[in-house]
Tab-separated table of C-alpha atoms in Angstrom:
chain	number	residue	atom	x	y	z
Y	93	MET	CA	48.775	-39.184	-61.489
Y	94	SER	CA	52.209	-38.042	-60.328
Y	95	ARG	CA	53.190	-37.672	-56.666
Y	96	THR	CA	53.350	-33.861	-57.132
Y	97	THR	CA	49.866	-33.811	-58.498
Y	98	ARG	CA	48.557	-35.953	-55.629
Y	99	LEU	CA	50.250	-33.695	-53.048
Y	100	SER	CA	48.852	-30.595	-54.686
Y	101	SER	CA	45.281	-32.087	-54.519
Y	102	SER	CA	45.804	-32.989	-50.942
Y	103	LEU	CA	46.840	-29.447	-50.075
Y	104	LEU	CA	43.869	-28.040	-51.847
Y	105	ARG	CA	41.550	-30.300	-49.931
Y	106	VAL	CA	43.263	-29.267	-46.530
Y	107	ALA	CA	42.923	-25.623	-47.457
Y	108	ALA	CA	39.317	-26.117	-48.351
Y	109	LEU	CA	38.546	-27.954	-45.112
Y	110	SER	CA	40.394	-25.168	-43.189
Y	111	GLY	CA	38.253	-22.572	-44.736
Y	112	VAL	CA	35.076	-24.433	-43.767
Y	113	ALA	CA	36.392	-24.692	-40.169
Y	114	ALA	CA	37.042	-20.896	-40.150
Y	115	LEU	CA	33.609	-20.185	-41.371
Y	116	THR	CA	32.079	-22.410	-38.752
Y	117	LEU	CA	33.971	-20.664	-35.946
Y	118	THR	CA	32.944	-17.262	-37.240
Y	119	ALA	CA	29.281	-18.314	-37.304
Y	120	CYS	CA	29.314	-19.233	-33.629
Y	121	GLY	CA	28.303	-16.360	-31.459
Y	122	SER	CA	30.965	-13.729	-30.939
Y	123	GLY	CA	33.780	-15.074	-33.273
Y	124	SER	CA	36.959	-16.920	-32.547
Y	125	GLY	CA	39.531	-14.345	-31.413
Y	126	SER	CA	41.007	-14.319	-27.920
Y	127	GLY	CA	42.461	-11.430	-26.052
Y	128	SER	CA	40.503	-8.873	-28.045
Y	129	SER	CA	37.882	-6.647	-26.399
Y	130	SER	CA	35.974	-5.819	-29.562
Y	131	SER	CA	34.819	-7.387	-32.786
Y	132	GLY	CA	36.266	-6.590	-36.188
Y	133	SER	CA	33.624	-3.887	-36.563
Y	134	GLY	CA	34.876	-2.086	-33.444
Y	135	GLU	CA	31.991	-3.256	-31.285
Y	136	VAL	CA	32.625	-4.026	-27.675
Y	137	LYS	CA	32.118	-7.730	-26.891
Y	138	VAL	CA	29.826	-8.446	-23.914
Y	139	GLY	CA	28.796	-11.783	-22.528
Y	140	LEU	CA	25.618	-12.664	-20.579
Y	141	ILE	CA	25.320	-15.884	-18.649
Y	142	THR	CA	22.065	-16.737	-16.940
Y	143	LYS	CA	20.999	-19.691	-14.770
Y	144	THR	CA	18.706	-20.986	-17.441
Y	145	ASP	CA	17.350	-19.671	-20.789
Y	146	THR	CA	13.775	-20.822	-20.082
Y	147	ASN	CA	12.796	-19.061	-16.877
Y	148	PRO	CA	10.762	-15.888	-17.880
Y	149	PHE	CA	12.905	-13.803	-15.428
Y	150	PHE	CA	16.070	-14.612	-17.424
Y	151	VAL	CA	14.244	-14.253	-20.736
Y	152	LYS	CA	13.449	-10.658	-19.791
Y	153	MET	CA	17.049	-10.127	-18.564
Y	154	LYS	CA	18.282	-11.238	-22.051
Y	155	GLU	CA	15.902	-8.853	-23.697
Y	156	GLY	CA	17.300	-6.015	-21.667
Y	157	ALA	CA	20.910	-6.984	-22.548
Y	158	GLU	CA	20.106	-7.248	-26.242
Y	159	LYS	CA	18.396	-3.860	-26.419
Y	160	ALA	CA	21.141	-2.156	-24.477
Y	161	ALA	CA	23.812	-3.829	-26.704
Y	162	LYS	CA	22.155	-2.536	-29.799
Y	163	GLU	CA	21.795	0.973	-28.403
Y	164	ASN	CA	25.375	1.129	-27.195
Y	165	GLY	CA	27.158	-0.394	-30.147
Y	166	ALA	CA	28.117	-3.638	-28.326
Y	167	GLN	CA	28.128	-7.240	-29.609
Y	168	LEU	CA	26.333	-9.566	-27.151
Y	169	SER	CA	26.965	-13.253	-26.701
Y	170	THR	CA	24.751	-15.295	-24.398
Y	171	ALA	CA	24.809	-18.645	-22.579
Y	172	ALA	CA	22.879	-20.377	-19.912
Y	173	GLY	CA	22.994	-23.414	-17.691
Y	174	LYS	CA	20.945	-26.432	-18.794
Y	175	PHE	CA	19.089	-26.181	-15.385
Y	176	ASP	CA	19.075	-23.914	-12.338
Y	177	GLY	CA	22.127	-25.096	-10.413
Y	178	ASP	CA	24.222	-26.053	-13.552
Y	179	ASN	CA	27.563	-24.643	-12.280
Y	180	ALA	CA	29.677	-26.702	-14.772
Y	181	GLY	CA	27.694	-25.231	-17.631
Y	182	GLN	CA	28.383	-21.703	-16.424
Y	183	VAL	CA	32.049	-22.354	-15.918
Y	184	THR	CA	32.290	-23.570	-19.554
Y	185	ALA	CA	30.405	-20.500	-20.754
Y	186	ILE	CA	32.868	-18.201	-18.906
Y	187	GLU	CA	35.847	-19.986	-20.411
Y	188	ASN	CA	34.388	-19.829	-23.945
Y	189	MET	CA	33.551	-16.062	-23.618
Y	190	VAL	CA	37.016	-15.235	-22.342
Y	191	ALA	CA	38.484	-17.161	-25.269
Y	192	ALA	CA	36.235	-15.218	-27.626
Y	193	GLY	CA	37.663	-11.929	-26.322
Y	194	VAL	CA	34.824	-10.427	-24.348
Y	195	LYS	CA	35.555	-7.226	-22.465
Y	196	GLY	CA	33.028	-7.999	-19.711
Y	197	ILE	CA	30.754	-10.815	-18.510
Y	198	LEU	CA	27.365	-10.357	-16.796
Y	199	ILE	CA	26.337	-13.479	-14.825
Y	200	THR	CA	23.527	-14.701	-12.608
Y	201	PRO	CA	25.434	-17.391	-10.652
Y	202	SER	CA	23.817	-20.776	-10.219
Y	203	ASP	CA	26.164	-21.630	-7.426
Y	204	SER	CA	27.447	-18.553	-5.673
Y	205	LYS	CA	30.516	-20.224	-4.234
Y	206	ALA	CA	31.494	-22.803	-6.878
Y	207	ILE	CA	31.547	-20.339	-9.726
Y	208	VAL	CA	34.176	-18.056	-7.980
Y	209	PRO	CA	37.376	-19.771	-9.247
Y	210	ALA	CA	36.232	-19.418	-12.867
Y	211	ILE	CA	35.307	-15.745	-12.297
Y	212	GLU	CA	38.724	-15.126	-10.658
Y	213	LYS	CA	40.487	-16.501	-13.747
Y	214	ALA	CA	38.433	-14.313	-16.028
Y	215	ARG	CA	39.182	-11.204	-13.980
Y	216	ALA	CA	42.913	-12.074	-13.964
Y	217	LYS	CA	42.812	-11.754	-17.795
Y	218	GLY	CA	41.241	-8.284	-17.579
Y	219	VAL	CA	37.647	-9.189	-18.068
Y	220	LEU	CA	35.110	-7.105	-16.105
Y	221	VAL	CA	32.675	-9.417	-14.271
Y	222	ILE	CA	29.362	-8.153	-12.981
Y	223	ALA	CA	26.878	-10.395	-11.059
Y	224	LEU	CA	23.198	-9.731	-11.844
Y	225	ASP	CA	20.345	-10.530	-9.389
Y	226	THR	CA	22.346	-13.162	-7.378
Y	227	PRO	CA	25.509	-12.216	-5.435
Y	228	THR	CA	28.561	-14.406	-5.434
Y	229	ASP	CA	29.963	-15.727	-2.134
Y	230	PRO	CA	31.930	-13.712	-1.306
Y	231	GLU	CA	30.337	-10.764	-2.956
Y	232	SER	CA	33.792	-9.277	-3.666
Y	233	ALA	CA	34.533	-12.149	-6.122
Y	234	VAL	CA	33.008	-9.998	-8.863
Y	235	ASP	CA	33.790	-6.373	-9.726
Y	236	ALA	CA	30.180	-5.254	-9.076
Y	237	LEU	CA	26.705	-6.415	-8.341
Y	238	PHE	CA	23.519	-5.058	-10.026
Y	239	ALA	CA	20.597	-6.557	-8.213
Y	240	THR	CA	17.347	-6.143	-6.284
Y	241	ASP	CA	17.763	-5.648	-2.480
Y	242	ASN	CA	16.241	-9.041	-1.788
Y	243	LEU	CA	16.142	-8.455	1.935
Y	244	LYS	CA	14.073	-5.364	1.358
Y	245	ALA	CA	11.863	-7.218	-1.075
Y	246	GLY	CA	11.062	-9.693	1.654
Y	247	GLU	CA	10.578	-6.948	4.211
Y	248	LEU	CA	7.945	-5.185	2.011
Y	249	ILE	CA	5.754	-8.339	1.755
Y	250	GLY	CA	6.308	-9.111	5.375
Y	251	GLU	CA	5.168	-5.657	6.410
Y	252	TYR	CA	2.140	-5.961	4.001
Y	253	ALA	CA	1.160	-9.316	5.411
Y	254	LYS	CA	1.383	-8.088	8.987
Y	255	ALA	CA	-0.818	-5.108	8.237
Y	256	ALA	CA	-3.342	-7.217	6.235
Y	257	MET	CA	-3.700	-9.704	9.064
Y	258	LYS	CA	-4.982	-6.803	11.232
Y	259	GLY	CA	-3.965	-8.355	14.601
Y	260	LYS	CA	-5.160	-11.937	13.872
Y	261	THR	CA	-2.891	-14.737	15.034
Y	262	ALA	CA	-0.792	-15.855	12.080
Y	263	LYS	CA	0.060	-19.479	11.183
Y	264	ILE	CA	2.766	-19.055	8.602
Y	265	ALA	CA	3.903	-21.403	5.892
Y	266	ALA	CA	7.216	-20.541	4.193
Y	267	LEU	CA	7.677	-21.941	0.709
Y	268	ASP	CA	11.392	-21.318	0.212
Y	269	LEU	CA	13.933	-21.778	-2.574
Y	270	ALA	CA	16.672	-24.269	-1.573
Y	271	PRO	CA	19.227	-24.430	1.318
Y	272	GLY	CA	22.094	-21.976	1.243
Y	273	VAL	CA	20.992	-19.993	-1.831
Y	274	SER	CA	21.588	-16.287	-0.982
Y	275	VAL	CA	18.559	-14.866	-2.804
Y	276	GLY	CA	16.257	-17.340	-0.964
Y	277	VAL	CA	17.799	-16.727	2.404
Y	278	GLN	CA	17.573	-12.978	2.052
Y	279	ARG	CA	13.886	-12.933	0.918
Y	280	HIS	CA	12.953	-15.368	3.636
Y	281	ASN	CA	14.775	-13.401	6.442
Y	282	GLY	CA	13.349	-10.176	4.984
Y	283	PHE	CA	9.834	-11.422	5.236
Y	284	LEU	CA	10.261	-12.526	8.815
Y	285	LYS	CA	11.743	-9.144	9.711
Y	286	GLY	CA	8.970	-7.287	8.041
Y	287	PHE	CA	6.386	-9.407	9.702
Y	288	GLY	CA	8.017	-9.129	13.117
Y	289	ALA	CA	8.463	-12.881	13.361
Y	290	THR	CA	11.223	-15.431	13.557
Y	291	ASP	CA	11.742	-19.016	12.273
Y	292	LYS	CA	10.167	-20.221	15.503
Y	293	ASP	CA	6.895	-18.648	14.350
Y	294	VAL	CA	6.827	-20.524	11.016
Y	295	ALA	CA	4.443	-23.459	11.290
Y	296	CYS	CA	5.730	-25.179	8.139
Y	297	ALA	CA	8.710	-24.596	5.927
Y	298	GLN	CA	9.264	-26.385	2.595
Y	299	ASP	CA	11.698	-25.959	-0.331
Y	300	THR	CA	10.220	-25.523	-3.751
Y	301	GLY	CA	13.170	-24.619	-6.024
Y	302	GLY	CA	10.942	-21.731	-7.220
Y	303	ASP	CA	8.902	-24.286	-9.228
Y	304	GLN	CA	5.157	-24.153	-9.515
Y	305	ALA	CA	4.516	-27.985	-9.290
Y	306	LYS	CA	6.869	-28.197	-6.290
Y	307	GLY	CA	5.120	-25.188	-4.757
Y	308	GLN	CA	1.816	-27.008	-4.944
Y	309	THR	CA	3.317	-30.135	-3.385
Y	310	ALA	CA	4.876	-28.076	-0.617
Y	311	MET	CA	1.602	-26.376	0.133
Y	312	GLU	CA	-0.235	-29.719	0.252
Y	313	ASN	CA	2.399	-31.033	2.700
Y	314	CYS	CA	2.045	-27.914	4.913
Y	315	LEU	CA	-1.748	-28.214	4.982
Y	316	GLN	CA	-1.487	-31.835	6.085
Y	317	LYS	CA	0.901	-30.721	8.890
Y	318	GLU	CA	-0.926	-27.568	9.864
Y	319	PRO	CA	-4.440	-27.289	8.418
Y	320	ASP	CA	-5.079	-23.804	9.931
Y	321	ILE	CA	-2.267	-22.000	7.989
Y	322	ASN	CA	-3.512	-18.573	7.075
Y	323	VAL	CA	-0.326	-16.792	5.709
Y	324	VAL	CA	1.839	-18.130	3.031
Y	325	TYR	CA	5.253	-16.624	2.099
Y	326	THR	CA	6.604	-17.784	-1.253
Y	327	ILE	CA	10.082	-17.343	-2.762
Y	328	ASN	CA	8.572	-16.428	-6.157
Y	329	GLU	CA	5.285	-16.293	-8.062
Y	330	PRO	CA	5.438	-19.760	-9.643
Y	331	ALA	CA	5.668	-21.132	-6.097
Y	332	ALA	CA	2.822	-18.829	-5.062
Y	333	LEU	CA	0.598	-20.085	-7.865
Y	334	GLY	CA	1.377	-23.645	-6.880
Y	335	ALA	CA	0.366	-22.798	-3.395
Y	336	TYR	CA	-2.866	-21.202	-4.622
Y	337	THR	CA	-3.729	-24.338	-6.585
Y	338	ALA	CA	-3.334	-26.539	-3.476
Y	339	LEU	CA	-5.393	-24.092	-1.392
Y	340	LYS	CA	-8.181	-23.938	-3.921
Y	341	ALA	CA	-8.388	-27.723	-3.945
Y	342	LYS	CA	-9.144	-27.527	-0.258
Y	343	GLY	CA	-11.563	-24.588	-0.633
Y	344	ARG	CA	-9.123	-22.328	1.303
Y	345	GLU	CA	-8.010	-19.916	-1.486
Y	346	LYS	CA	-10.126	-17.058	-0.176
Y	347	ASP	CA	-9.120	-17.200	3.493
Y	348	VAL	CA	-5.312	-17.592	3.192
Y	349	LEU	CA	-3.047	-14.644	2.463
Y	350	ILE	CA	-0.381	-15.335	-0.117
Y	351	VAL	CA	2.541	-12.953	-0.598
Y	352	SER	CA	5.512	-13.313	-2.920
Y	353	VAL	CA	8.509	-11.754	-4.701
Y	354	ASP	CA	9.311	-11.182	-8.425
Y	355	GLY	CA	6.700	-8.920	-10.048
Y	356	GLY	CA	6.757	-10.691	-13.328
Y	357	CYS	CA	3.823	-10.030	-15.787
Y	358	THR	CA	2.198	-13.429	-14.947
Y	359	GLY	CA	2.627	-12.946	-11.255
Y	360	THR	CA	1.372	-9.275	-11.326
Y	361	GLN	CA	-1.707	-10.595	-13.272
Y	362	ALA	CA	-2.248	-13.104	-10.483
Y	363	VAL	CA	-2.272	-10.259	-7.917
Y	364	LYS	CA	-4.842	-8.538	-10.133
Y	365	ASP	CA	-6.908	-11.753	-10.281
Y	366	GLY	CA	-6.766	-12.047	-6.434
Y	367	LYS	CA	-4.680	-15.246	-6.363
Y	368	ILE	CA	-1.763	-13.423	-4.693
Y	369	ALA	CA	-2.394	-10.590	-2.254
Y	370	ALA	CA	0.884	-8.736	-2.835
Y	371	THR	CA	4.252	-9.164	-4.569
Y	372	SER	CA	7.552	-7.278	-4.496
Y	373	GLN	CA	8.408	-6.377	-8.089
Y	374	GLN	CA	12.021	-6.393	-9.280
Y	375	TYR	CA	13.524	-5.319	-12.599
Y	376	PRO	CA	15.764	-7.760	-14.414
Y	377	LEU	CA	15.665	-5.906	-17.652
Y	378	LYS	CA	17.224	-2.896	-15.970
Y	379	MET	CA	19.897	-5.056	-14.281
Y	380	ALA	CA	21.099	-6.358	-17.614
Y	381	ALA	CA	20.818	-3.037	-19.409
Y	382	GLU	CA	22.909	-1.216	-16.736
Y	383	GLY	CA	25.420	-4.153	-16.843
Y	384	VAL	CA	25.898	-3.801	-20.669
Y	385	LYS	CA	26.423	-0.016	-20.199
Y	386	ALA	CA	28.954	-0.623	-17.527
Y	387	VAL	CA	30.989	-2.986	-19.816
Y	388	VAL	CA	30.912	-0.491	-22.632
Y	389	ALA	CA	32.054	2.280	-20.418
Y	390	TYR	CA	34.970	0.061	-19.162
Y	391	ALA	CA	35.947	-0.645	-22.694
Y	392	LYS	CA	36.023	3.005	-23.550
Y	393	ASP	CA	37.705	4.600	-20.501
Y	394	GLY	CA	39.011	1.725	-18.376
Y	395	LYS	CA	36.851	2.653	-15.401
Y	396	LYS	CA	35.384	-0.396	-13.666
Y	397	ALA	CA	31.970	-0.539	-12.105
Y	398	SER	CA	32.266	-1.488	-8.460
Y	399	GLY	CA	30.270	-2.247	-5.367
Y	400	TYR	CA	26.446	-2.859	-5.235
Y	401	THR	CA	23.887	-1.131	-7.377
Y	402	ASP	CA	20.271	-1.476	-6.187
Y	403	THR	CA	18.074	-1.790	-9.229
Y	404	GLY	CA	14.917	-1.150	-7.245
Y	405	VAL	CA	11.896	-2.936	-5.821
Y	406	THR	CA	8.230	-1.893	-5.656
Y	407	LEU	CA	5.423	-3.520	-3.574
Y	408	ILE	CA	2.440	-4.294	-5.859
Y	409	SER	CA	-1.083	-4.846	-4.569
Y	410	ASP	CA	-4.643	-3.713	-5.300
Y	411	LYS	CA	-5.505	-3.885	-1.632
Y	412	ALA	CA	-3.353	-1.157	-0.085
Y	413	GLN	CA	-2.674	-1.376	3.665
Y	414	ASP	CA	-2.224	1.554	5.949
Y	415	GLY	CA	1.414	2.397	6.683
Y	416	VAL	CA	2.700	0.266	3.812
Y	417	THR	CA	3.727	1.975	0.553
Y	418	SER	CA	2.572	0.134	-2.491
Y	419	LYS	CA	1.427	0.646	-6.122
Y	420	ASP	CA	-1.534	-0.987	-7.870
Y	421	THR	CA	-1.442	-3.715	-10.538
Y	422	ALA	CA	-2.034	-1.181	-13.342
Y	423	TYR	CA	1.485	0.155	-12.539
Y	424	GLY	CA	2.740	-3.277	-11.946
Y	425	LEU	CA	1.609	-4.623	-15.352
Y	426	GLU	CA	3.030	-1.554	-17.115
Y	427	ASN	CA	6.387	-2.016	-15.583
Y	428	CYS	CA	6.560	-5.778	-14.954
Y	429	TRP	CA	10.270	-6.772	-15.055
Y	430	GLY	CA	11.123	-3.564	-16.982
């Protein structure tokens, strides 16, 4: 074989390999272009980054984004941390989405402070960044925030618990999220405000990470420390169900009031079943849908969403209390995380 023939064969192999590489890139999510705001078909590219892709709350958020993208002619790419708190994974996702040419990114920050430099770089390249559910620190690090008023969510269950106790002396257990996480701090403080209490009135406080097994352990620890606990505030419904399991093991499930936040379908069913007295329902599907619409609007007219948009919260309980506005579990199950 001549050198010319060998060279031609080599070039053909390189060309073939290049073609395979190009196909591989195209098959990955949103495509390989950078600096472009829409796909070859003219669709606006939108990115969604959640804390995890397994938590039902974020699954529902993704559903909302997918539906809104389809309805508004957008191309959605999604990513998530490997675990709640995986800031490095979210940073990588931002960088990949910017390189792919997204016009906007919707993100639930795992670390409200550590994610800020990556967000700033994205915004400097003209990408609209909207935080969903969890604000950044500072909140002004993003263009806009679409979220539940978590302080209000806490206040509602605090007011409910106060009314339900009907003047009885409360011994409170607080099953929180983790130190310094804004969502957890706001819900905790809101509950105390609604109940008319302070941290000095909390008999036992434990962090749960919002996890059911950790919620059970936390409740067991609190019962050892203070056996007469009769009010339990929980950061979310998995933690509440963990607390219920621990209380049931002690035969206390009927005489301890558990209140929570989230309003997911499983949690709302737990309210209906009498395991949780009341929960504040939030709407992650709406957060994501409104976020996608905001990115599409920005792509079309250049107008950026800004400031805070309250996506609503509703107190759900089948045992209404005087002076506290609530809706029953029939409403809650129809609208859970809608």
